[in-house]
PDB file of C-alpha atoms in Angstrom:
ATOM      1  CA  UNK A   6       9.886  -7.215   7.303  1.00  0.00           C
ATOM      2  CA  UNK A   7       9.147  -3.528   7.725  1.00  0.00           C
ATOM      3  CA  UNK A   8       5.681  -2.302   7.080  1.00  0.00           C
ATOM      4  CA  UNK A   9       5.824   1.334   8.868  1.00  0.00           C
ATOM      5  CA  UNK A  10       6.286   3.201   5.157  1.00  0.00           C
ATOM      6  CA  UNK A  11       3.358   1.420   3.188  1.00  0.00           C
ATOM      7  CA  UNK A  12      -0.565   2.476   4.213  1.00  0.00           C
ATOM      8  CA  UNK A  13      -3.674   2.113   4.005  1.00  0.00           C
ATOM      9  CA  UNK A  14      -5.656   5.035   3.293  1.00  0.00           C
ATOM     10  CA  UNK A  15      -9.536   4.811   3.662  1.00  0.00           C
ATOM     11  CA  UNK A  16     -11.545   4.885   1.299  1.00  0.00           C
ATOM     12  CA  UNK A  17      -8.973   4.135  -1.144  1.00  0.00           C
ATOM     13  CA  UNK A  18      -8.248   0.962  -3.093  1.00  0.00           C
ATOM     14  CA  UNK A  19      -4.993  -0.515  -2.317  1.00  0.00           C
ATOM     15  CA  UNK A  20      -1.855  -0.073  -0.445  1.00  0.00           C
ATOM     16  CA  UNK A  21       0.510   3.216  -1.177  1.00  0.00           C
ATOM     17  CA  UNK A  22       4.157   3.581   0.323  1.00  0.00           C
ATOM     18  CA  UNK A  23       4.697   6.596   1.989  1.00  0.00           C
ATOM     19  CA  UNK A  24       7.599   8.562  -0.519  1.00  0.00           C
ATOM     20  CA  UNK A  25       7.777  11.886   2.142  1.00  0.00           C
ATOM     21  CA  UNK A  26       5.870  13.747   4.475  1.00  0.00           C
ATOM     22  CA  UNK A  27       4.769  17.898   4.848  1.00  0.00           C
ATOM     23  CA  UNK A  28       3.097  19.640   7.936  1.00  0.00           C
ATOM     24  CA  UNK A  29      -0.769  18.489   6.059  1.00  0.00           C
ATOM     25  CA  UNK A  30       0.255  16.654   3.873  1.00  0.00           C
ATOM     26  CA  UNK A  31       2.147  13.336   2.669  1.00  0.00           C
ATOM     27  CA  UNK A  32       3.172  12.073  -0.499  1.00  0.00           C
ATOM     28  CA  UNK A  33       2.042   8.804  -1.482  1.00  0.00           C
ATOM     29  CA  UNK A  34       2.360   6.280  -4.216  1.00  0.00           C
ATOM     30  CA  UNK A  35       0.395   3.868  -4.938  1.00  0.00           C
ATOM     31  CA  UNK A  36       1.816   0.077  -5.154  1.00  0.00           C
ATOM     32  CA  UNK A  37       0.184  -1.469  -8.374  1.00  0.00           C
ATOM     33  CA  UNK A  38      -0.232   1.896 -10.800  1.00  0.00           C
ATOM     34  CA  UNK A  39       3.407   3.629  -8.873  1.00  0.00           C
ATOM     35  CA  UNK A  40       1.162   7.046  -9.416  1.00  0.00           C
ATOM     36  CA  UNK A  41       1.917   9.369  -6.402  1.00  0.00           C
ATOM     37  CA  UNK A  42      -0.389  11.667  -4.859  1.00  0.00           C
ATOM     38  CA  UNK A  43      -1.032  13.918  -1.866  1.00  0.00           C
ATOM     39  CA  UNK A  44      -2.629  12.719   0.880  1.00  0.00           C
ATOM     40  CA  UNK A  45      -4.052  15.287   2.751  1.00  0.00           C
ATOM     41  CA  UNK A  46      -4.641  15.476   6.760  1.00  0.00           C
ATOM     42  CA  UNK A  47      -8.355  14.863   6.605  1.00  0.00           C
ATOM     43  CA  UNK A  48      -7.641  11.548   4.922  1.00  0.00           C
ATOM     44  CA  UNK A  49      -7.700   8.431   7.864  1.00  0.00           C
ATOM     45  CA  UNK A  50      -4.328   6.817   7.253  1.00  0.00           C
ATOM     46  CA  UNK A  51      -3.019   3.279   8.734  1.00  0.00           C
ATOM     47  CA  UNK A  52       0.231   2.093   8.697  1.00  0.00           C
ATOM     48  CA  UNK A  53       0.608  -1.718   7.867  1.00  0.00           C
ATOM     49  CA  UNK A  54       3.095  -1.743  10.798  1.00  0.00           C
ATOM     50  CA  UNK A  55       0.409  -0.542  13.297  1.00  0.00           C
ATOM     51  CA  UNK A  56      -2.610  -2.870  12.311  1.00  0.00           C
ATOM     52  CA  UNK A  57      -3.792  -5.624  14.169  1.00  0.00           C
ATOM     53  CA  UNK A  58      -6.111  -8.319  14.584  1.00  0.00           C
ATOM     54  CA  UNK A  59      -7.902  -9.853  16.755  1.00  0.00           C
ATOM     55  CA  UNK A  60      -7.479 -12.817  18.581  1.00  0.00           C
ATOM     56  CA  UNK A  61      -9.018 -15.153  21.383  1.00  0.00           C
ATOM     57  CA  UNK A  62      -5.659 -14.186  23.103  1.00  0.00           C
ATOM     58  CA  UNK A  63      -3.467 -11.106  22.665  1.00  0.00           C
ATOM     59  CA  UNK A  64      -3.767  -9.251  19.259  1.00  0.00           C
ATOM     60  CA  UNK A  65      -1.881 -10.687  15.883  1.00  0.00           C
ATOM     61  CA  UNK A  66       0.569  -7.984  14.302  1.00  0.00           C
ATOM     62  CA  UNK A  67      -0.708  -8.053  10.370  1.00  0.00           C
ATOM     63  CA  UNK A  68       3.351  -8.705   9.759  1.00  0.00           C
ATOM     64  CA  UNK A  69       3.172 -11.714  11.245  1.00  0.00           C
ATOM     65  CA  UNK A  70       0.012 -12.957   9.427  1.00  0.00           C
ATOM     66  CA  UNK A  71       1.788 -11.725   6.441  1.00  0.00           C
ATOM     67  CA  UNK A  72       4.883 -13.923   6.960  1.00  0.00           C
ATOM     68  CA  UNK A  73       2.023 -17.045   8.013  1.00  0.00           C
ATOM     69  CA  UNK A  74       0.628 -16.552   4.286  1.00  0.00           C
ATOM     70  CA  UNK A  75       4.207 -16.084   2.749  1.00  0.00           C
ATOM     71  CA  UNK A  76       5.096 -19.878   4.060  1.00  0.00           C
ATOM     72  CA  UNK A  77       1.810 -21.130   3.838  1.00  0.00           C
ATOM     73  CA  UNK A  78       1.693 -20.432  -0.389  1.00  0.00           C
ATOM     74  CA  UNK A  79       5.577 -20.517  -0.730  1.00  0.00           C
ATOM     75  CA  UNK A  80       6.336 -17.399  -1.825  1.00  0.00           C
ATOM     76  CA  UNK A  81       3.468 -16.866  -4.271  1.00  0.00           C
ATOM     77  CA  UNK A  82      -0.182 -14.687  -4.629  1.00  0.00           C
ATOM     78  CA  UNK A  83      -3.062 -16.031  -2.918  1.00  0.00           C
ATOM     79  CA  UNK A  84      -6.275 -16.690  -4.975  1.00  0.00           C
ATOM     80  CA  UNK A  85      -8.034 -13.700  -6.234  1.00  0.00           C
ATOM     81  CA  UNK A  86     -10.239 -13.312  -2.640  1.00  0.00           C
ATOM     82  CA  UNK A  87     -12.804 -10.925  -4.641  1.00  0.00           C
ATOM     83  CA  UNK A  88     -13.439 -13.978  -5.899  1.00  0.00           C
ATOM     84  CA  UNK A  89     -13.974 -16.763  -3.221  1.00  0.00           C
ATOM     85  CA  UNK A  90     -17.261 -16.852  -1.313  1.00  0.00           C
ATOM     86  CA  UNK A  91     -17.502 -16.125   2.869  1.00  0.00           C
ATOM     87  CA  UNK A  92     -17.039 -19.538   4.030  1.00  0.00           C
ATOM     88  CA  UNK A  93     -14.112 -20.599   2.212  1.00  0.00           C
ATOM     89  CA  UNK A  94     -12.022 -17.159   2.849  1.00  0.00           C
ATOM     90  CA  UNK A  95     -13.094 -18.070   6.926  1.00  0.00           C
ATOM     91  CA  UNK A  96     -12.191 -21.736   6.560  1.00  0.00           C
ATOM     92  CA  UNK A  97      -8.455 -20.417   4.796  1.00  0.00           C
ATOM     93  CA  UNK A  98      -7.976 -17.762   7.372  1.00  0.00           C
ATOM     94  CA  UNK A  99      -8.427 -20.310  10.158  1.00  0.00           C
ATOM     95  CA  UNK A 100      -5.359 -22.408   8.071  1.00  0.00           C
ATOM     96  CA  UNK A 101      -3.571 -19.053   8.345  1.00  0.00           C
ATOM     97  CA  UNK A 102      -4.262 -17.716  12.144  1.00  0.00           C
ATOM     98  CA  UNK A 103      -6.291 -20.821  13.773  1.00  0.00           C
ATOM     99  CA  UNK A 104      -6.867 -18.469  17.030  1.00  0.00           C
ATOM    100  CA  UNK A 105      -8.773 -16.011  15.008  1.00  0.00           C
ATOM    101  CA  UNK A 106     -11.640 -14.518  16.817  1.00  0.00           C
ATOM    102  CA  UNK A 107     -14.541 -15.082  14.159  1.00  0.00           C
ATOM    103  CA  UNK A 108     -17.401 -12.793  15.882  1.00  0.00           C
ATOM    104  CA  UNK A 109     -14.456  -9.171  15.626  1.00  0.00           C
ATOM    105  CA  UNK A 110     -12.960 -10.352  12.654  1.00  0.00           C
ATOM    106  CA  UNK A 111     -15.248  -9.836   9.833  1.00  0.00           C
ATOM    107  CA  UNK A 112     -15.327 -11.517   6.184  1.00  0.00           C
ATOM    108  CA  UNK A 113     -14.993  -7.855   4.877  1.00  0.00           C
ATOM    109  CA  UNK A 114     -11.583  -7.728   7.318  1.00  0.00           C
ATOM    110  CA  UNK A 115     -10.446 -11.237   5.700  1.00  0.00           C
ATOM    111  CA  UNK A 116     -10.502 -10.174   2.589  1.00  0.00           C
ATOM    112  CA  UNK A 117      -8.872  -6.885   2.913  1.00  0.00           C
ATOM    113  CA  UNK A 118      -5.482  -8.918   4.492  1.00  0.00           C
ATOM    114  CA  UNK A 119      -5.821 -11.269   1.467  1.00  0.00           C
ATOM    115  CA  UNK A 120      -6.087  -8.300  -1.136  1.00  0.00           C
ATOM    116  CA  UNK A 121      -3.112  -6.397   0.752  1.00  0.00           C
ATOM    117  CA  UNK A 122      -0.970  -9.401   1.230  1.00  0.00           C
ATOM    118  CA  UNK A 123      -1.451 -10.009  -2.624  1.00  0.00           C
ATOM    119  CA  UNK A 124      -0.663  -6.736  -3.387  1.00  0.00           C
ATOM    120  CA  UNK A 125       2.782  -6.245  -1.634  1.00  0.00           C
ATOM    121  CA  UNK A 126       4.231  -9.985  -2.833  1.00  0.00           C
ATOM    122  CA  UNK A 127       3.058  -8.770  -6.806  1.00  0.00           C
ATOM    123  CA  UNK A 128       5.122  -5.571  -6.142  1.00  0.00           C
ATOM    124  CA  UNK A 129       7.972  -7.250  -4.514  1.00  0.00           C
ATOM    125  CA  UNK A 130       8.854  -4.428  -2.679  1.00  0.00           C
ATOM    126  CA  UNK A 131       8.670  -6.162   0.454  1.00  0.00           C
ATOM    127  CA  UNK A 132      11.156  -8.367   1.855  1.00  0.00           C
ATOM    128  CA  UNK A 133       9.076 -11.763   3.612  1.00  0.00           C
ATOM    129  CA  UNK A 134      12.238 -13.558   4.766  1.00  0.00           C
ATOM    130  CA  UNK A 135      12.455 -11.603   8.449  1.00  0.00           C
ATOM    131  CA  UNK A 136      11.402 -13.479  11.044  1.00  0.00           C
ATOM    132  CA  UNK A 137       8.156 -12.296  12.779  1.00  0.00           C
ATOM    133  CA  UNK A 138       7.344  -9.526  15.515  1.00  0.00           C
ATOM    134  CA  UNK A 139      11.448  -8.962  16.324  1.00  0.00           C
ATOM    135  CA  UNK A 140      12.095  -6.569  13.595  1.00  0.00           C
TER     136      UNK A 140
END
């Protein structure tokens, strides 16, 4: 699974893929609408590939929790984690990555991986089957 082309861009909803690149600026679509836009340099942008959580041991890559979701609801779209209340997205992340740590991991954090993970397996632009962290 390769997650270096498709960001996050805060303050924006969503996930884009990154469609090509200037000296300030790069040109983004977005995953769910497939409306590009600039992106200018002022804007914080994250690649998937580069994002991280934390751990009581050494960090998780967010591909690998990816892939954990993937085989954990076989393919398909989590629940709508807008939804579901604190406790229960903490008790499902803990199915997910068991080693979280809960006091740097936040609710808000949870939710975001839920909403993102949901996101790329609607658009189907991204391939789960790799195996995780050698890619």
């Amino acid at each position: 699974m390769d997650l270096k082309d498709y960001i996050s861009i805060a303050g924006m909803p969503g996930l884009y893929k990154l469609i090509s690149q200037g000296k300030n600026v790069i040109i983004v679509e977005n995953l769910e609408t497939g409306q590009r836009m600039p992106s200018h340099e002022a804007n914080r942008v994250s690649s998937l590939e580069e994002i991280a959580l934390f751990t009581k041991g050494e960090d998780k890559p967010l591909k690998d929790i990816f892939l954990e979701i993937f085989k954990k609801e076989e393919g398909k779209a989590v629940p709508d984690p807008k939804k579901a209340g604190s406790d229960e997205l903490r008790d499902y992340f803990a199915t997910i990555v068991p080693e979280y740590d809960r006091l740097k991991v936040y609710v808000s954090d949870i939710k975001k991986v839920l909403i993102w993970y949901n996101i790329l397996v609607t658009s189907g632009k991204v391939d789960f089957t790799g195996s995780p962290a050698e890619e």
